[in-house]
PDB file of C-alpha atoms in Angstrom:
ATOM      1  CA  MET A   1      45.097 -88.545  -1.824  1.00 56.00           C
ATOM      2  CA  SER A   2      45.498 -90.099   1.558  1.00 60.00           C
ATOM      3  CA  THR A   3      42.692 -91.892   3.338  1.00 62.00           C
ATOM      4  CA  SER A   4      42.501 -89.168   5.986  1.00 61.00           C
ATOM      5  CA  THR A   5      42.113 -86.485   3.279  1.00 62.00           C
ATOM      6  CA  ASN A   6      39.335 -88.484   1.608  1.00 60.00           C
ATOM      7  CA  LEU A   7      37.602 -88.914   4.963  1.00 59.00           C
ATOM      8  CA  HIS A   8      37.885 -85.185   5.666  1.00 60.00           C
ATOM      9  CA  LEU A   9      36.398 -84.347   2.234  1.00 56.00           C
ATOM     10  CA  ALA A  10      33.559 -86.827   2.724  1.00 54.00           C
ATOM     11  CA  GLN A  11      32.746 -85.289   6.100  1.00 57.00           C
ATOM     12  CA  ALA A  12      32.749 -81.794   4.597  1.00 55.00           C
ATOM     13  CA  ILE A  13      30.406 -82.851   1.799  1.00 58.00           C
ATOM     14  CA  THR A  14      27.955 -84.434   4.225  1.00 62.00           C
ATOM     15  CA  ALA A  15      28.216 -81.725   6.891  1.00 64.00           C
ATOM     16  CA  PRO A  16      24.891 -80.836   8.509  1.00 70.00           C
ATOM     17  CA  VAL A  17      23.121 -77.728   7.235  1.00 66.00           C
ATOM     18  CA  THR A  18      23.750 -76.071  10.599  1.00 74.00           C
ATOM     19  CA  ASN A  19      27.423 -75.844   9.598  1.00 77.00           C
ATOM     20  CA  TYR A  20      26.547 -73.400   6.795  1.00 85.00           C
ATOM     21  CA  ILE A  21      25.688 -69.723   6.829  1.00 88.00           C
ATOM     22  CA  ASN A  22      23.133 -68.599   4.278  1.00 91.00           C
ATOM     23  CA  ARG A  23      24.808 -66.636   1.494  1.00 93.00           C
ATOM     24  CA  GLU A  24      22.080 -63.994   1.283  1.00 95.00           C
ATOM     25  CA  LEU A  25      21.810 -63.479   5.039  1.00 95.00           C
ATOM     26  CA  SER A  26      25.590 -63.290   5.295  1.00 96.00           C
ATOM     27  CA  TRP A  27      25.581 -60.589   2.639  1.00 97.00           C
ATOM     28  CA  LEU A  28      22.911 -58.686   4.601  1.00 97.00           C
ATOM     29  CA  SER A  29      25.156 -58.928   7.682  1.00 97.00           C
ATOM     30  CA  PHE A  30      27.966 -57.347   5.688  1.00 97.00           C
ATOM     31  CA  ASN A  31      25.709 -54.516   4.558  1.00 98.00           C
ATOM     32  CA  GLU A  32      24.507 -54.001   8.134  1.00 98.00           C
ATOM     33  CA  ARG A  33      28.142 -53.362   9.062  1.00 98.00           C
ATOM     34  CA  VAL A  34      28.210 -50.619   6.414  1.00 98.00           C
ATOM     35  CA  LEU A  35      25.071 -49.138   8.009  1.00 98.00           C
ATOM     36  CA  GLU A  36      26.758 -49.287  11.420  1.00 98.00           C
ATOM     37  CA  GLU A  37      29.413 -46.921  10.056  1.00 98.00           C
ATOM     38  CA  ALA A  38      26.659 -44.500   9.020  1.00 98.00           C
ATOM     39  CA  LEU A  39      25.204 -44.731  12.529  1.00 98.00           C
ATOM     40  CA  ASP A  40      28.569 -44.195  14.218  1.00 98.00           C
ATOM     41  CA  GLN A  41      28.530 -40.619  15.519  1.00 96.00           C
ATOM     42  CA  SER A  42      32.319 -40.637  15.848  1.00 98.00           C
ATOM     43  CA  ASN A  43      32.593 -40.632  12.028  1.00 98.00           C
ATOM     44  CA  PRO A  44      32.516 -37.243  10.264  1.00 97.00           C
ATOM     45  CA  LEU A  45      29.031 -36.245   9.098  1.00 97.00           C
ATOM     46  CA  LEU A  46      29.667 -36.426   5.345  1.00 96.00           C
ATOM     47  CA  GLU A  47      31.398 -39.800   5.779  1.00 98.00           C
ATOM     48  CA  ARG A  48      28.309 -41.051   7.583  1.00 98.00           C
ATOM     49  CA  LEU A  49      26.163 -39.855   4.671  1.00 98.00           C
ATOM     50  CA  ARG A  50      28.519 -41.596   2.271  1.00 98.00           C
ATOM     51  CA  PHE A  51      28.230 -44.865   4.217  1.00 99.00           C
ATOM     52  CA  LEU A  52      24.452 -44.543   4.106  1.00 98.00           C
ATOM     53  CA  THR A  53      24.528 -44.114   0.324  1.00 98.00           C
ATOM     54  CA  ILE A  54      26.857 -47.127   0.017  1.00 98.00           C
ATOM     55  CA  PHE A  55      24.422 -49.141   2.159  1.00 98.00           C
ATOM     56  CA  HIS A  56      21.535 -48.284  -0.190  1.00 97.00           C
ATOM     57  CA  THR A  57      23.561 -48.781  -3.378  1.00 95.00           C
ATOM     58  CA  ASN A  58      24.627 -52.210  -2.130  1.00 97.00           C
ATOM     59  CA  LEU A  59      21.014 -53.027  -1.349  1.00 97.00           C
ATOM     60  CA  ASP A  60      19.909 -51.967  -4.851  1.00 94.00           C
ATOM     61  CA  GLU A  61      22.426 -54.363  -6.370  1.00 94.00           C
ATOM     62  CA  PHE A  62      21.429 -57.118  -3.933  1.00 97.00           C
ATOM     63  CA  PHE A  63      17.807 -56.823  -5.060  1.00 96.00           C
ATOM     64  CA  MET A  64      18.680 -56.613  -8.755  1.00 94.00           C
ATOM     65  CA  VAL A  65      20.822 -59.743  -8.641  1.00 94.00           C
ATOM     66  CA  ARG A  66      20.194 -61.959  -5.621  1.00 96.00           C
ATOM     67  CA  VAL A  67      16.562 -61.251  -4.710  1.00 97.00           C
ATOM     68  CA  SER A  68      15.433 -61.244  -8.336  1.00 96.00           C
ATOM     69  CA  GLY A  69      17.058 -64.661  -8.799  1.00 95.00           C
ATOM     70  CA  LEU A  70      15.315 -66.040  -5.723  1.00 96.00           C
ATOM     71  CA  LYS A  71      11.992 -64.590  -6.908  1.00 97.00           C
ATOM     72  CA  GLN A  72      12.429 -66.243 -10.304  1.00 96.00           C
ATOM     73  CA  GLN A  73      13.160 -69.571  -8.610  1.00 95.00           C
ATOM     74  CA  ALA A  74      10.133 -69.210  -6.332  1.00 95.00           C
ATOM     75  CA  ALA A  75       7.876 -68.261  -9.265  1.00 95.00           C
ATOM     76  CA  ALA A  76       9.079 -71.328 -11.173  1.00 96.00           C
ATOM     77  CA  ASP A  77       8.407 -73.515  -8.101  1.00 94.00           C
ATOM     78  CA  ILE A  78      12.073 -74.465  -7.912  1.00 91.00           C
ATOM     79  CA  GLU A  79      12.574 -75.895  -4.452  1.00 89.00           C
ATOM     80  CA  VAL A  80      16.306 -76.624  -4.532  1.00 90.00           C
ATOM     81  CA  LEU A  81      17.594 -75.942  -1.045  1.00 91.00           C
ATOM     82  CA  SER A  82      20.580 -73.737  -0.329  1.00 91.00           C
ATOM     83  CA  LYS A  83      23.514 -75.295   1.541  1.00 89.00           C
ATOM     84  CA  ASP A  84      21.966 -74.180   4.810  1.00 91.00           C
ATOM     85  CA  GLY A  85      18.703 -75.954   3.969  1.00 91.00           C
ATOM     86  CA  LEU A  86      16.479 -73.047   2.908  1.00 93.00           C
ATOM     87  CA  SER A  87      14.176 -72.994  -0.115  1.00 94.00           C
ATOM     88  CA  PRO A  88      14.054 -69.865  -2.296  1.00 95.00           C
ATOM     89  CA  ARG A  89      10.734 -68.863  -0.665  1.00 96.00           C
ATOM     90  CA  ALA A  90      12.172 -69.368   2.821  1.00 96.00           C
ATOM     91  CA  GLN A  91      15.202 -67.266   1.900  1.00 96.00           C
ATOM     92  CA  LEU A  92      12.953 -64.479   0.608  1.00 97.00           C
ATOM     93  CA  GLN A  93      10.972 -64.603   3.844  1.00 97.00           C
ATOM     94  CA  LYS A  94      14.120 -64.409   5.970  1.00 97.00           C
ATOM     95  CA  ILE A  95      15.455 -61.538   3.843  1.00 98.00           C
ATOM     96  CA  ALA A  96      12.202 -59.592   4.335  1.00 98.00           C
ATOM     97  CA  GLU A  97      12.225 -60.251   8.086  1.00 97.00           C
ATOM     98  CA  ARG A  98      15.836 -59.160   8.334  1.00 97.00           C
ATOM     99  CA  LEU A  99      15.448 -56.041   6.207  1.00 98.00           C
ATOM    100  CA  LYS A 100      12.371 -54.552   7.870  1.00 97.00           C
ATOM    101  CA  PRO A 101      14.154 -53.340  11.035  1.00 97.00           C
ATOM    102  CA  THR A 102      17.365 -52.575   9.128  1.00 98.00           C
ATOM    103  CA  LEU A 103      15.581 -50.290   6.661  1.00 98.00           C
ATOM    104  CA  ALA A 104      13.724 -48.597   9.522  1.00 98.00           C
ATOM    105  CA  LEU A 105      17.071 -47.927  11.193  1.00 98.00           C
ATOM    106  CA  ALA A 106      18.560 -46.548   7.958  1.00 98.00           C
ATOM    107  CA  SER A 107      15.553 -44.264   7.487  1.00 98.00           C
ATOM    108  CA  GLN A 108      15.767 -43.068  11.076  1.00 98.00           C
ATOM    109  CA  CYS A 109      19.485 -42.383  10.632  1.00 98.00           C
ATOM    110  CA  LEU A 110      18.820 -40.244   7.557  1.00 98.00           C
ATOM    111  CA  HIS A 111      15.700 -38.363   8.637  1.00 97.00           C
ATOM    112  CA  HIS A 112      16.304 -37.936  12.364  1.00 97.00           C
ATOM    113  CA  ASP A 113      20.076 -37.652  12.480  1.00 97.00           C
ATOM    114  CA  ILE A 114      21.993 -36.898   9.285  1.00 97.00           C
ATOM    115  CA  LEU A 115      19.570 -34.514   7.526  1.00 96.00           C
ATOM    116  CA  PRO A 116      18.848 -32.415  10.654  1.00 96.00           C
ATOM    117  CA  THR A 117      22.579 -32.174  11.372  1.00 96.00           C
ATOM    118  CA  LEU A 118      23.290 -31.169   7.772  1.00 95.00           C
ATOM    119  CA  ARG A 119      20.597 -28.501   8.054  1.00 93.00           C
ATOM    120  CA  GLU A 120      22.362 -27.124  11.151  1.00 95.00           C
ATOM    121  CA  HIS A 121      25.368 -26.623   8.858  1.00 93.00           C
ATOM    122  CA  GLY A 122      23.311 -24.875   6.161  1.00 90.00           C
ATOM    123  CA  ILE A 123      22.815 -27.913   3.923  1.00 92.00           C
ATOM    124  CA  GLY A 124      19.246 -29.059   3.446  1.00 90.00           C
ATOM    125  CA  LEU A 125      16.602 -30.610   1.263  1.00 89.00           C
ATOM    126  CA  TYR A 126      13.876 -28.151   0.396  1.00 89.00           C
ATOM    127  CA  HIS A 127      10.483 -28.474  -1.248  1.00 90.00           C
ATOM    128  CA  TYR A 128       9.995 -26.276  -4.272  1.00 91.00           C
ATOM    129  CA  GLU A 129       7.011 -24.572  -2.605  1.00 93.00           C
ATOM    130  CA  ASP A 130       9.245 -23.513   0.310  1.00 92.00           C
ATOM    131  CA  LEU A 131      11.759 -21.689  -1.892  1.00 93.00           C
ATOM    132  CA  SER A 132      11.831 -17.930  -2.325  1.00 95.00           C
ATOM    133  CA  LYS A 133      10.796 -16.464  -5.699  1.00 97.00           C
ATOM    134  CA  LYS A 134      14.447 -15.742  -6.431  1.00 97.00           C
ATOM    135  CA  ASP A 135      15.476 -19.354  -5.694  1.00 95.00           C
ATOM    136  CA  ARG A 136      12.553 -20.753  -7.712  1.00 96.00           C
ATOM    137  CA  LYS A 137      13.605 -18.616 -10.684  1.00 97.00           C
ATOM    138  CA  MET A 138      17.202 -19.834 -10.377  1.00 97.00           C
ATOM    139  CA  TRP A 139      16.129 -23.507 -10.239  1.00 95.00           C
ATOM    140  CA  ASP A 140      13.613 -23.062 -13.077  1.00 95.00           C
ATOM    141  CA  GLU A 141      16.406 -21.671 -15.268  1.00 97.00           C
ATOM    142  CA  TRP A 142      18.772 -24.466 -14.226  1.00 94.00           C
ATOM    143  CA  TYR A 143      16.113 -27.073 -15.060  1.00 93.00           C
ATOM    144  CA  ALA A 144      15.399 -25.486 -18.448  1.00 95.00           C
ATOM    145  CA  LYS A 145      19.109 -25.415 -19.375  1.00 95.00           C
ATOM    146  CA  GLN A 146      20.467 -28.574 -17.744  1.00 93.00           C
ATOM    147  CA  VAL A 147      17.680 -31.124 -17.273  1.00 89.00           C
ATOM    148  CA  HIS A 148      14.958 -30.554 -19.840  1.00 90.00           C
ATOM    149  CA  PRO A 149      17.292 -30.912 -22.870  1.00 88.00           C
ATOM    150  CA  ILE A 150      18.342 -34.421 -21.824  1.00 87.00           C
ATOM    151  CA  LEU A 151      14.878 -35.799 -21.034  1.00 86.00           C
ATOM    152  CA  THR A 152      13.656 -38.484 -23.400  1.00 82.00           C
ATOM    153  CA  PRO A 153       9.894 -38.927 -23.310  1.00 82.00           C
ATOM    154  CA  LEU A 154       8.599 -42.371 -24.240  1.00 80.00           C
ATOM    155  CA  ALA A 155       4.956 -43.087 -25.005  1.00 79.00           C
ATOM    156  CA  VAL A 156       3.403 -46.333 -23.869  1.00 81.00           C
ATOM    157  CA  GLY A 157       0.100 -47.482 -25.246  1.00 80.00           C
ATOM    158  CA  PRO A 158      -1.805 -50.603 -26.222  1.00 82.00           C
ATOM    159  CA  THR A 159      -0.318 -50.596 -29.731  1.00 86.00           C
ATOM    160  CA  GLN A 160       3.307 -50.038 -28.701  1.00 83.00           C
ATOM    161  CA  ARG A 161       5.885 -52.369 -27.234  1.00 85.00           C
ATOM    162  CA  PHE A 162       6.826 -51.499 -23.689  1.00 84.00           C
ATOM    163  CA  PRO A 163      10.032 -49.423 -23.805  1.00 83.00           C
ATOM    164  CA  PHE A 164      13.309 -50.502 -22.254  1.00 84.00           C
ATOM    165  CA  ILE A 165      13.705 -49.045 -18.763  1.00 82.00           C
ATOM    166  CA  SER A 166      17.368 -49.035 -17.779  1.00 81.00           C
ATOM    167  CA  ASN A 167      18.596 -49.962 -14.313  1.00 79.00           C
ATOM    168  CA  LEU A 168      20.370 -47.481 -12.075  1.00 77.00           C
ATOM    169  CA  SER A 169      18.952 -44.462 -13.863  1.00 79.00           C
ATOM    170  CA  LEU A 170      16.190 -42.052 -13.030  1.00 79.00           C
ATOM    171  CA  ASN A 171      12.918 -42.954 -14.729  1.00 80.00           C
ATOM    172  CA  LEU A 172       9.561 -41.246 -14.301  1.00 78.00           C
ATOM    173  CA  ALA A 173       6.185 -42.681 -15.245  1.00 78.00           C
ATOM    174  CA  MET A 174       2.970 -40.724 -15.349  1.00 76.00           C
ATOM    175  CA  TRP A 175      -0.569 -40.872 -16.652  1.00 76.00           C
ATOM    176  CA  VAL A 176      -1.443 -38.063 -19.024  1.00 76.00           C
ATOM    177  CA  ARG A 177      -5.034 -36.859 -19.249  1.00 79.00           C
ATOM    178  CA  SER A 178      -6.588 -34.457 -21.692  1.00 80.00           C
ATOM    179  CA  ALA A 179      -8.551 -31.479 -20.416  1.00 82.00           C
ATOM    180  CA  SER A 180     -11.706 -33.584 -20.869  1.00 81.00           C
ATOM    181  CA  GLY A 181     -10.317 -36.259 -18.533  1.00 72.00           C
ATOM    182  CA  GLU A 182      -9.372 -38.880 -21.140  1.00 71.00           C
ATOM    183  CA  GLN A 183      -6.212 -40.870 -20.498  1.00 60.00           C
TER     184      GLN A 183
END
């Protein structure tokens, strides 16, 4: 290697932290661009809904991998700084600060824009109580034939090991009481 190459490498290694962009915050910026597509009224409605689901799926993965790793580091009092000079706790704080308005915007997009527009086109989310008797009967039959057979109840108690709860699947937890009120 030439002397100028060595000098360039040495300068890169000792570059100030201001020369770096935080990996987690950069990833959030990327996902915000996905949300921008959901917010863009020039995109077709179902495409906007798809972008919103991609935004949330990305965020799920981000929390499962990146945020969980930072939380483990913070819990273990690991204070190794990222290239941009942030501790795991500081990164978690910045992530929370960044996500609060972003999640509010995503929620507003869904509840005040996409869902009302879908309803205008005859597509909606309905509460069971709001359905007609005929529709309730249809959904009760569908549940009995399609959903109930694939449910796997798991009991959890003081004498049992806690069961494995898989990621990216629907899981329900509930307290069961007897008629006398015992749990």
